mmCIF file of N, CA, C and O in Angstrom:
data_model
loop_
_atom_site.group_PDB
_atom_site.id
_atom_site.type_symbol
_atom_site.label_atom_id
_atom_site.label_comp_id
_atom_site.label_asym_id
_atom_site.label_seq_id
_atom_site.Cartn_x
_atom_site.Cartn_y
_atom_site.Cartn_z
ATOM 1 N N ILE A 91 -31.353 -26.168 54.334
ATOM 2 C CA ILE A 91 -32.490 -25.669 53.750
ATOM 3 C C ILE A 91 -32.229 -24.683 52.635
ATOM 4 O O ILE A 91 -32.912 -24.649 51.551
ATOM 5 N N ARG A 92 -31.289 -23.898 52.847
ATOM 6 C CA ARG A 92 -30.938 -22.882 51.689
ATOM 7 C C ARG A 92 -30.594 -23.600 50.451
ATOM 8 O O ARG A 92 -30.907 -23.170 49.380
ATOM 9 N N HIS A 93 -29.824 -24.802 50.551
ATOM 10 C CA HIS A 93 -29.440 -25.580 49.334
ATOM 11 C C HIS A 93 -30.733 -26.056 48.607
ATOM 12 O O HIS A 93 -30.787 -25.951 47.338
ATOM 13 N N LYS A 94 -31.723 -26.427 49.332
ATOM 14 C CA LYS A 94 -32.901 -26.906 48.756
ATOM 15 C C LYS A 94 -33.620 -25.861 48.114
ATOM 16 O O LYS A 94 -34.176 -26.032 46.963
ATOM 17 N N LEU A 95 -33.727 -24.706 48.733
ATOM 18 C CA LEU A 95 -34.424 -23.605 48.094
ATOM 19 C C LEU A 95 -33.694 -23.078 46.776
ATOM 20 O O LEU A 95 -34.389 -22.836 45.838
ATOM 21 N N VAL A 96 -32.406 -23.051 46.819
ATOM 22 C CA VAL A 96 -31.627 -22.633 45.578
ATOM 23 C C VAL A 96 -31.910 -23.689 44.572
ATOM 24 O O VAL A 96 -32.034 -23.276 43.468
ATOM 25 N N ASN A 97 -31.831 -24.971 44.831
ATOM 26 C CA ASN A 97 -32.158 -25.956 43.838
ATOM 27 C C ASN A 97 -33.485 -25.903 43.266
ATOM 28 O O ASN A 97 -33.711 -25.998 42.001
ATOM 29 N N MET A 98 -34.446 -25.594 44.146
ATOM 30 C CA MET A 98 -35.948 -25.370 43.571
ATOM 31 C C MET A 98 -35.875 -24.251 42.660
ATOM 32 O O MET A 98 -36.555 -24.305 41.651
ATOM 33 N N MET A 99 -35.236 -23.054 43.087
ATOM 34 C CA MET A 99 -35.335 -21.929 42.197
ATOM 35 C C MET A 99 -34.629 -22.038 41.000
ATOM 36 O O MET A 99 -35.160 -21.526 39.932
ATOM 37 N N MET A 100 -33.553 -22.878 40.936
ATOM 38 C CA MET A 100 -32.939 -23.035 39.627
ATOM 39 C C MET A 100 -33.704 -23.908 38.717
ATOM 40 O O MET A 100 -33.836 -23.575 37.524
ATOM 41 N N ARG A 101 -34.430 -24.801 39.281
ATOM 42 C CA ARG A 101 -35.315 -25.645 38.414
ATOM 43 C C ARG A 101 -36.443 -24.845 37.881
ATOM 44 O O ARG A 101 -36.888 -24.960 36.756
ATOM 45 N N ILE A 102 -36.996 -24.079 38.700
ATOM 46 C CA ILE A 102 -38.165 -23.161 38.222
ATOM 47 C C ILE A 102 -37.683 -22.277 37.224
ATOM 48 O O ILE A 102 -38.387 -22.066 36.260
ATOM 49 N N ASN A 103 -36.533 -21.543 37.415
ATOM 50 C CA ASN A 103 -36.037 -20.626 36.421
ATOM 51 C C ASN A 103 -35.682 -21.430 35.053
ATOM 52 O O ASN A 103 -35.938 -20.822 34.037
ATOM 53 N N LYS A 104 -35.199 -22.621 35.124
ATOM 54 C CA LYS A 104 -34.855 -23.350 33.905
ATOM 55 C C LYS A 104 -36.191 -23.688 33.227
ATOM 56 O O LYS A 104 -36.268 -23.431 31.942
ATOM 57 N N ALA A 105 -37.265 -24.043 33.858
ATOM 58 C CA ALA A 105 -38.521 -24.304 33.104
ATOM 59 C C ALA A 105 -39.094 -22.995 32.636
ATOM 60 O O ALA A 105 -39.718 -22.970 31.486
ATOM 61 N N GLN A 106 -38.979 -21.922 33.397
ATOM 62 C CA GLN A 106 -39.675 -20.687 32.918
ATOM 63 C C GLN A 106 -38.802 -20.258 31.697
ATOM 64 O O GLN A 106 -39.438 -19.614 30.748
ATOM 65 N N ASN A 107 -37.540 -20.345 31.668
ATOM 66 C CA ASN A 107 -36.722 -19.899 30.466
ATOM 67 C C ASN A 107 -37.057 -20.724 29.268
ATOM 68 O O ASN A 107 -37.260 -20.137 28.118
ATOM 69 N N LEU A 108 -37.279 -22.021 29.517
ATOM 70 C CA LEU A 108 -37.633 -22.832 28.221
ATOM 71 C C LEU A 108 -39.040 -22.437 27.737
ATOM 72 O O LEU A 108 -39.273 -22.354 26.494
ATOM 73 N N MET A 109 -39.964 -22.178 28.627
ATOM 74 C CA MET A 109 -41.362 -21.647 28.334
ATOM 75 C C MET A 109 -41.260 -20.366 27.493
ATOM 76 O O MET A 109 -41.997 -20.215 26.453
ATOM 77 N N GLU A 110 -40.419 -19.417 28.045
ATOM 78 C CA GLU A 110 -40.441 -18.094 27.332
ATOM 79 C C GLU A 110 -39.825 -18.239 26.066
ATOM 80 O O GLU A 110 -40.064 -17.635 25.113
ATOM 81 N N GLN A 111 -38.762 -19.149 25.820
ATOM 82 C CA GLN A 111 -38.120 -19.351 24.516
ATOM 83 C C GLN A 111 -39.138 -19.871 23.599
ATOM 84 O O GLN A 111 -39.184 -19.422 22.383
ATOM 85 N N ILE A 112 -39.986 -20.818 23.950
ATOM 86 C CA ILE A 112 -41.009 -21.395 23.060
ATOM 87 C C ILE A 112 -42.097 -20.294 22.643
ATOM 88 O O ILE A 112 -42.485 -20.156 21.509
ATOM 89 N N CYS A 113 -42.473 -19.529 23.745
ATOM 90 C CA CYS A 113 -43.406 -18.335 23.435
ATOM 91 C C CYS A 113 -42.863 -17.377 22.556
ATOM 92 O O CYS A 113 -43.534 -16.895 21.540
ATOM 93 N N TYR A 114 -41.509 -17.069 22.673
ATOM 94 C CA TYR A 114 -40.912 -16.084 21.721
ATOM 95 C C TYR A 114 -40.899 -16.717 20.238
ATOM 96 O O TYR A 114 -41.197 -15.903 19.384
ATOM 97 N N GLN A 115 -40.702 -17.937 20.131
ATOM 98 C CA GLN A 115 -40.632 -18.469 18.803
ATOM 99 C C GLN A 115 -42.067 -18.462 18.299
ATOM 100 O O GLN A 115 -42.177 -18.307 17.050
ATOM 101 N N MET A 116 -43.052 -18.745 19.053
ATOM 102 C CA MET A 116 -44.400 -18.764 18.528
ATOM 103 C C MET A 116 -44.886 -17.357 18.156
ATOM 104 O O MET A 116 -45.614 -17.170 17.120
ATOM 105 N N ASP A 117 -44.475 -16.410 19.060
ATOM 106 C CA ASP A 117 -44.691 -14.908 18.646
ATOM 107 C C ASP A 117 -44.137 -14.533 17.347
ATOM 108 O O ASP A 117 -44.658 -13.587 16.743
ATOM 109 N N ASN A 118 -42.916 -15.044 17.061
ATOM 110 C CA ASN A 118 -42.239 -14.686 15.859
ATOM 111 C C ASN A 118 -42.618 -15.475 14.675
ATOM 112 O O ASN A 118 -41.904 -15.629 13.589
ATOM 113 N N GLY A 119 -43.728 -16.179 14.717
ATOM 114 C CA GLY A 119 -44.388 -16.870 13.428
ATOM 115 C C GLY A 119 -43.995 -18.333 13.258
ATOM 116 O O GLY A 119 -44.420 -18.997 12.170
ATOM 117 N N ILE A 120 -43.233 -18.961 14.194
ATOM 118 C CA ILE A 120 -42.890 -20.387 13.955
ATOM 119 C C ILE A 120 -44.285 -21.181 14.397
ATOM 120 O O ILE A 120 -44.870 -20.886 15.512
ATOM 121 N N SER A 121 -44.632 -22.021 13.560
ATOM 122 C CA SER A 121 -45.972 -22.704 13.702
ATOM 123 C C SER A 121 -45.842 -23.643 14.952
ATOM 124 O O SER A 121 -44.846 -24.212 15.291
ATOM 125 N N SER A 122 -47.007 -23.952 15.644
ATOM 126 C CA SER A 122 -47.000 -24.793 16.675
ATOM 127 C C SER A 122 -46.753 -26.318 16.213
ATOM 128 O O SER A 122 -46.284 -27.090 17.140
ATOM 129 N N LYS A 123 -46.971 -26.602 15.049
ATOM 130 C CA LYS A 123 -46.670 -27.916 14.568
ATOM 131 C C LYS A 123 -45.193 -28.214 14.636
ATOM 132 O O LYS A 123 -44.735 -29.319 14.970
ATOM 133 N N ARG A 124 -44.392 -27.142 14.248
ATOM 134 C CA ARG A 124 -42.914 -27.293 14.297
ATOM 135 C C ARG A 124 -42.280 -27.269 15.641
ATOM 136 O O ARG A 124 -41.215 -27.789 16.003
ATOM 137 N N LEU A 125 -43.133 -26.638 16.597
ATOM 138 C CA LEU A 125 -42.703 -26.582 18.065
ATOM 139 C C LEU A 125 -43.311 -27.701 18.889
ATOM 140 O O LEU A 125 -43.168 -27.671 20.051
ATOM 141 N N GLY A 126 -43.993 -28.671 18.313
ATOM 142 C CA GLY A 126 -44.739 -29.687 19.071
ATOM 143 C C GLY A 126 -43.788 -30.440 20.002
ATOM 144 O O GLY A 126 -44.098 -30.681 21.167
ATOM 145 N N ALA A 127 -42.641 -30.830 19.507
ATOM 146 C CA ALA A 127 -41.685 -31.597 20.325
ATOM 147 C C ALA A 127 -41.033 -30.689 21.524
ATOM 148 O O ALA A 127 -41.092 -31.281 22.635
ATOM 149 N N GLN A 128 -40.912 -29.465 21.205
ATOM 150 C CA GLN A 128 -40.336 -28.645 22.229
ATOM 151 C C GLN A 128 -41.440 -28.338 23.322
ATOM 152 O O GLN A 128 -41.109 -28.221 24.494
ATOM 153 N N MET A 129 -42.727 -28.249 22.762
ATOM 154 C CA MET A 129 -43.803 -28.025 23.838
ATOM 155 C C MET A 129 -43.960 -29.269 24.764
ATOM 156 O O MET A 129 -44.267 -29.117 25.958
ATOM 157 N N ALA A 130 -43.832 -30.394 24.187
ATOM 158 C CA ALA A 130 -43.827 -31.692 24.969
ATOM 159 C C ALA A 130 -42.690 -31.702 25.943
ATOM 160 O O ALA A 130 -42.824 -32.067 27.120
ATOM 161 N N MET A 131 -41.550 -31.256 25.560
ATOM 162 C CA MET A 131 -40.310 -31.265 26.388
ATOM 163 C C MET A 131 -40.541 -30.331 27.635
ATOM 164 O O MET A 131 -40.248 -30.636 28.716
ATOM 165 N N ILE A 132 -41.124 -29.126 27.308
ATOM 166 C CA ILE A 132 -41.347 -28.178 28.426
ATOM 167 C C ILE A 132 -42.470 -28.692 29.381
ATOM 168 O O ILE A 132 -42.414 -28.423 30.570
ATOM 169 N N LYS A 133 -43.395 -29.397 28.850
ATOM 170 C CA LYS A 133 -44.423 -30.010 29.671
ATOM 171 C C LYS A 133 -43.906 -31.079 30.652
ATOM 172 O O LYS A 133 -44.159 -30.957 31.762
ATOM 173 N N ILE A 134 -42.927 -31.934 30.132
ATOM 174 C CA ILE A 134 -42.336 -32.876 30.968
ATOM 175 C C ILE A 134 -41.430 -32.208 31.986
ATOM 176 O O ILE A 134 -41.412 -32.482 33.113
ATOM 177 N N GLU A 135 -40.666 -31.145 31.441
ATOM 178 C CA GLU A 135 -39.714 -30.358 32.457
ATOM 179 C C GLU A 135 -40.491 -29.809 33.447
ATOM 180 O O GLU A 135 -40.087 -29.824 34.651
ATOM 181 N N ALA A 136 -41.537 -29.126 33.170
ATOM 182 C CA ALA A 136 -42.302 -28.256 34.210
ATOM 183 C C ALA A 136 -42.988 -29.327 35.182
ATOM 184 O O ALA A 136 -43.098 -28.957 36.289
ATOM 185 N N SER A 137 -43.577 -30.486 34.677
ATOM 186 C CA SER A 137 -44.061 -31.418 35.635
ATOM 187 C C SER A 137 -43.138 -31.952 36.533
ATOM 188 O O SER A 137 -43.290 -32.088 37.813
ATOM 189 N N LYS A 138 -41.850 -32.247 36.027
ATOM 190 C CA LYS A 138 -40.715 -32.763 36.988
ATOM 191 C C LYS A 138 -40.365 -31.738 38.034
ATOM 192 O O LYS A 138 -40.101 -32.010 39.137
ATOM 193 N N CYS A 139 -40.355 -30.498 37.495
ATOM 194 C CA CYS A 139 -39.933 -29.398 38.420
ATOM 195 C C CYS A 139 -41.030 -29.253 39.441
ATOM 196 O O CYS A 139 -40.650 -29.010 40.628
ATOM 197 N N MET A 140 -42.269 -29.338 39.050
ATOM 198 C CA MET A 140 -43.438 -29.178 40.086
ATOM 199 C C MET A 140 -43.323 -30.295 41.079
ATOM 200 O O MET A 140 -43.433 -30.108 42.298
ATOM 201 N N GLU A 141 -43.181 -31.575 40.636
ATOM 202 C CA GLU A 141 -42.941 -32.620 41.559
ATOM 203 C C GLU A 141 -41.782 -32.428 42.495
ATOM 204 O O GLU A 141 -41.878 -32.660 43.682
ATOM 205 N N TYR A 142 -40.712 -32.015 41.971
ATOM 206 C CA TYR A 142 -39.428 -31.936 42.829
ATOM 207 C C TYR A 142 -39.679 -30.851 43.792
ATOM 208 O O TYR A 142 -39.307 -30.997 44.989
ATOM 209 N N CYS A 143 -40.155 -29.675 43.447
ATOM 210 C CA CYS A 143 -40.376 -28.560 44.450
ATOM 211 C C CYS A 143 -41.449 -29.002 45.442
ATOM 212 O O CYS A 143 -41.254 -28.613 46.625
ATOM 213 N N ALA A 144 -42.462 -29.624 45.090
ATOM 214 C CA ALA A 144 -43.440 -30.072 46.065
ATOM 215 C C ALA A 144 -42.868 -30.976 47.096
ATOM 216 O O ALA A 144 -43.139 -30.981 48.291
ATOM 217 N N ARG A 145 -42.018 -32.046 46.544
ATOM 218 C CA ARG A 145 -41.421 -33.020 47.453
ATOM 219 C C ARG A 145 -40.359 -32.256 48.391
ATOM 220 O O ARG A 145 -40.316 -32.635 49.601
ATOM 221 N N GLU A 146 -39.573 -31.356 47.795
ATOM 222 C CA GLU A 146 -38.569 -30.676 48.679
ATOM 223 C C GLU A 146 -39.299 -29.741 49.656
ATOM 224 O O GLU A 146 -38.823 -29.729 50.849
ATOM 225 N N ALA A 147 -40.344 -29.103 49.349
ATOM 226 C CA ALA A 147 -41.071 -28.279 50.243
ATOM 227 C C ALA A 147 -41.699 -29.172 51.430
ATOM 228 O O ALA A 147 -41.620 -28.752 52.537
ATOM 229 N N SER A 148 -42.061 -30.346 51.037
ATOM 230 C CA SER A 148 -42.628 -31.237 52.025
ATOM 231 C C SER A 148 -41.543 -31.688 53.019
ATOM 232 O O SER A 148 -41.763 -31.823 54.140
ATOM 233 N N GLN A 149 -40.381 -31.821 52.404
ATOM 234 C CA GLN A 149 -39.201 -32.283 53.295
ATOM 235 C C GLN A 149 -38.814 -31.160 54.140
ATOM 236 O O GLN A 149 -38.487 -31.318 55.348
ATOM 237 N N ILE A 150 -38.865 -29.885 53.710
ATOM 238 C CA ILE A 150 -38.572 -28.760 54.590
ATOM 239 C C ILE A 150 -39.454 -28.658 55.718
ATOM 240 O O ILE A 150 -39.085 -28.435 56.829
ATOM 241 N N PHE A 151 -40.897 -28.763 55.462
ATOM 242 C CA PHE A 151 -41.858 -28.613 56.570
ATOM 243 C C PHE A 151 -41.937 -29.858 57.312
ATOM 244 O O PHE A 151 -42.668 -29.738 58.474
ATOM 245 N N GLY A 152 -41.516 -30.919 56.929
ATOM 246 C CA GLY A 152 -41.520 -32.136 57.702
ATOM 247 C C GLY A 152 -42.801 -32.708 57.910
ATOM 248 O O GLY A 152 -43.664 -32.643 56.927
ATOM 249 N N GLY A 153 -43.192 -33.189 59.087
ATOM 250 C CA GLY A 153 -44.502 -33.754 59.324
ATOM 251 C C GLY A 153 -45.586 -32.819 59.268
ATOM 252 O O GLY A 153 -46.741 -33.170 58.874
ATOM 253 N N ARG A 154 -45.363 -31.484 59.487
ATOM 254 C CA ARG A 154 -46.384 -30.478 59.305
ATOM 255 C C ARG A 154 -47.041 -30.504 57.893
ATOM 256 O O ARG A 154 -48.123 -30.055 57.659
ATOM 257 N N SER A 155 -46.227 -30.881 56.854
ATOM 258 C CA SER A 155 -46.650 -30.876 55.531
ATOM 259 C C SER A 155 -47.695 -31.922 55.149
ATOM 260 O O SER A 155 -48.253 -31.807 54.106
ATOM 261 N N TYR A 156 -47.837 -32.757 56.068
ATOM 262 C CA TYR A 156 -48.849 -33.805 55.833
ATOM 263 C C TYR A 156 -50.268 -33.601 56.474
ATOM 264 O O TYR A 156 -51.218 -34.333 56.331
ATOM 265 N N LEU A 157 -50.292 -32.479 57.347
ATOM 266 C CA LEU A 157 -51.480 -32.077 57.925
ATOM 267 C C LEU A 157 -52.240 -31.094 57.127
ATOM 268 O O LEU A 157 -51.641 -30.196 56.490
ATOM 269 N N ARG A 158 -53.572 -31.248 57.212
ATOM 270 C CA ARG A 158 -54.424 -30.362 56.378
ATOM 271 C C ARG A 158 -54.555 -29.023 56.921
ATOM 272 O O ARG A 158 -54.771 -27.943 56.239
ATOM 273 N N GLY A 159 -54.461 -28.842 58.154
ATOM 274 C CA GLY A 159 -54.593 -27.518 58.852
ATOM 275 C C GLY A 159 -53.103 -26.926 59.292
ATOM 276 O O GLY A 159 -52.135 -27.622 59.185
ATOM 277 N N GLY A 160 -53.115 -25.692 59.591
ATOM 278 C CA GLY A 160 -51.944 -25.060 59.992
ATOM 279 C C GLY A 160 -51.145 -24.454 58.966
ATOM 280 O O GLY A 160 -51.572 -24.120 57.893
ATOM 281 N N THR A 161 -49.866 -24.115 59.262
ATOM 282 C CA THR A 161 -49.017 -23.341 58.553
ATOM 283 C C THR A 161 -48.521 -23.980 57.232
ATOM 284 O O THR A 161 -48.399 -23.267 56.283
ATOM 285 N N ALA A 162 -48.558 -25.283 57.208
ATOM 286 C CA ALA A 162 -48.053 -25.996 55.979
ATOM 287 C C ALA A 162 -49.190 -26.572 55.135
ATOM 288 O O ALA A 162 -49.034 -27.528 54.403
ATOM 289 N N SER A 163 -50.416 -26.050 55.359
ATOM 290 C CA SER A 163 -51.573 -26.718 54.699
ATOM 291 C C SER A 163 -51.445 -26.390 53.107
ATOM 292 O O SER A 163 -51.916 -27.327 52.487
ATOM 293 N N ARG A 164 -50.844 -25.356 52.673
ATOM 294 C CA ARG A 164 -50.622 -25.231 51.271
ATOM 295 C C ARG A 164 -49.677 -26.269 50.649
ATOM 296 O O ARG A 164 -49.918 -26.679 49.512
ATOM 297 N N VAL A 165 -48.601 -26.600 51.426
ATOM 298 C CA VAL A 165 -47.570 -27.507 50.976
ATOM 299 C C VAL A 165 -48.312 -28.946 50.802
ATOM 300 O O VAL A 165 -48.165 -29.616 49.806
ATOM 301 N N GLU A 166 -49.189 -29.326 51.744
ATOM 302 C CA GLU A 166 -49.912 -30.507 51.677
ATOM 303 C C GLU A 166 -50.854 -30.603 50.472
ATOM 304 O O GLU A 166 -50.936 -31.564 49.764
ATOM 305 N N ARG A 167 -51.581 -29.486 50.268
ATOM 306 C CA ARG A 167 -52.467 -29.358 49.188
ATOM 307 C C ARG A 167 -51.701 -29.475 47.804
ATOM 308 O O ARG A 167 -52.109 -30.213 46.863
ATOM 309 N N ILE A 168 -50.616 -28.757 47.634
ATOM 310 C CA ILE A 168 -49.875 -28.798 46.422
ATOM 311 C C ILE A 168 -49.233 -30.118 46.159
ATOM 312 O O ILE A 168 -49.293 -30.612 45.062
ATOM 313 N N TYR A 169 -48.762 -30.692 47.223
ATOM 314 C CA TYR A 169 -48.182 -32.092 47.100
ATOM 315 C C TYR A 169 -49.151 -33.058 46.620
ATOM 316 O O TYR A 169 -48.875 -33.894 45.766
ATOM 317 N N ARG A 170 -50.408 -32.901 47.136
ATOM 318 C CA ARG A 170 -51.462 -33.883 46.853
ATOM 319 C C ARG A 170 -51.953 -33.687 45.332
ATOM 320 O O ARG A 170 -52.135 -34.588 44.546
ATOM 321 N N GLU A 171 -52.042 -32.360 45.060
ATOM 322 C CA GLU A 171 -52.486 -32.102 43.617
ATOM 323 C C GLU A 171 -51.459 -32.481 42.557
ATOM 324 O O GLU A 171 -51.667 -32.903 41.462
ATOM 325 N N VAL A 172 -50.115 -32.352 42.843
ATOM 326 C CA VAL A 172 -49.037 -32.776 41.999
ATOM 327 C C VAL A 172 -49.113 -34.185 41.729
ATOM 328 O O VAL A 172 -49.045 -34.640 40.558
ATOM 329 N N CYS A 173 -49.380 -35.048 42.659
ATOM 330 C CA CYS A 173 -49.477 -36.497 42.572
ATOM 331 C C CYS A 173 -50.670 -36.854 41.604
ATOM 332 O O CYS A 173 -50.534 -37.695 40.718
ATOM 333 N N VAL A 174 -51.727 -36.109 41.847
ATOM 334 C CA VAL A 174 -52.968 -36.377 40.971
ATOM 335 C C VAL A 174 -52.700 -35.853 39.600
ATOM 336 O O VAL A 174 -53.075 -36.569 38.551
ATOM 337 N N MET A 175 -52.095 -34.767 39.453
ATOM 338 C CA MET A 175 -51.880 -34.208 38.018
ATOM 339 C C MET A 175 -50.926 -35.095 37.287
ATOM 340 O O MET A 175 -51.013 -35.203 36.004
ATOM 341 N N GLY A 176 -49.996 -35.764 37.872
ATOM 342 C CA GLY A 176 -49.025 -36.594 37.216
ATOM 343 C C GLY A 176 -49.834 -37.766 36.476
ATOM 344 O O GLY A 176 -49.502 -38.286 35.432
ATOM 345 N N ILE A 177 -50.924 -38.130 37.129
ATOM 346 C CA ILE A 177 -51.714 -39.219 36.589
ATOM 347 C C ILE A 177 -52.676 -38.679 35.460
ATOM 348 O O ILE A 177 -52.847 -39.198 34.455
ATOM 349 N N ALA A 178 -53.356 -37.449 35.775
ATOM 350 C CA ALA A 178 -54.409 -36.949 34.903
ATOM 351 C C ALA A 178 -53.849 -36.331 33.650
ATOM 352 O O ALA A 178 -54.471 -36.340 32.608
ATOM 353 N N GLU A 179 -52.727 -35.747 33.680
ATOM 354 C CA GLU A 179 -52.221 -34.975 32.583
ATOM 355 C C GLU A 179 -51.502 -35.895 31.395
ATOM 356 O O GLU A 179 -51.127 -35.375 30.452
ATOM 357 N N GLY A 180 -51.480 -37.195 31.665
ATOM 358 C CA GLY A 180 -50.969 -38.076 30.592
ATOM 359 C C GLY A 180 -49.492 -38.540 31.077
ATOM 360 O O GLY A 180 -48.750 -37.746 31.646
ATOM 361 N N ALA A 181 -49.220 -39.651 30.564
ATOM 362 C CA ALA A 181 -48.031 -40.309 30.893
ATOM 363 C C ALA A 181 -46.830 -39.577 30.243
ATOM 364 O O ALA A 181 -46.909 -39.117 29.209
ATOM 365 N N THR A 182 -45.733 -39.465 31.022
ATOM 366 C CA THR A 182 -44.534 -38.920 30.477
ATOM 367 C C THR A 182 -43.965 -39.783 29.377
ATOM 368 O O THR A 182 -43.405 -39.267 28.420
ATOM 369 N N GLU A 183 -44.194 -41.051 29.413
ATOM 370 C CA GLU A 183 -43.704 -42.005 28.392
ATOM 371 C C GLU A 183 -44.413 -41.652 27.044
ATOM 372 O O GLU A 183 -43.712 -41.713 26.083
ATOM 373 N N VAL A 184 -45.657 -41.305 27.178
ATOM 374 C CA VAL A 184 -46.294 -40.970 25.810
ATOM 375 C C VAL A 184 -45.682 -39.762 25.300
ATOM 376 O O VAL A 184 -45.488 -39.720 23.949
ATOM 377 N N LEU A 185 -45.487 -38.744 26.025
ATOM 378 C CA LEU A 185 -44.866 -37.420 25.595
ATOM 379 C C LEU A 185 -43.340 -37.745 25.061
ATOM 380 O O LEU A 185 -43.102 -37.202 24.070
ATOM 381 N N THR A 186 -42.715 -38.542 25.743
ATOM 382 C CA THR A 186 -41.383 -38.921 25.315
ATOM 383 C C THR A 186 -41.397 -39.666 24.033
ATOM 384 O O THR A 186 -40.502 -39.335 23.164
ATOM 385 N N ASP A 187 -42.294 -40.563 23.863
ATOM 386 C CA ASP A 187 -42.571 -41.174 22.495
ATOM 387 C C ASP A 187 -42.770 -40.181 21.444
ATOM 388 O O ASP A 187 -42.195 -40.261 20.294
ATOM 389 N N PHE A 188 -43.682 -39.180 21.738
ATOM 390 C CA PHE A 188 -43.994 -38.081 20.736
ATOM 391 C C PHE A 188 -42.731 -37.392 20.348
ATOM 392 O O PHE A 188 -42.511 -37.092 19.260
ATOM 393 N N ILE A 189 -41.922 -36.998 21.349
ATOM 394 C CA ILE A 189 -40.668 -36.295 21.139
ATOM 395 C C ILE A 189 -39.718 -37.070 20.188
ATOM 396 O O ILE A 189 -39.118 -36.439 19.342
ATOM 397 N N SER A 190 -39.666 -38.265 20.466
ATOM 398 C CA SER A 190 -38.707 -39.085 19.660
ATOM 399 C C SER A 190 -39.046 -39.318 18.148
ATOM 400 O O SER A 190 -38.260 -39.717 17.369
ATOM 401 N N ARG A 191 -40.285 -38.919 17.853
ATOM 402 C CA ARG A 191 -40.717 -39.076 16.439
ATOM 403 C C ARG A 191 -40.229 -37.861 15.510
ATOM 404 O O ARG A 191 -40.054 -37.017 15.491
#
């Protein structure tokens, strides 16, 4: 379990550092048009991080993570929302195509 938690923490820190880097560049006058590809990259990275962490948390809690009540109800809700957000926020392929241009 410790290894899973460390891997989740590393992915979260990576996504947070990328986001802070983009925010720093925007604060220092770089236009959002020039940062469009980087913003798409962080969106993809953050989405993958969220999916990974929700899946790993579900694995840690086991069968309890699929029940709506009890101690792991937050894990169930987050896991369900992550799956829906992947559909609603736009396909990763579209963002990847945008980055490649």
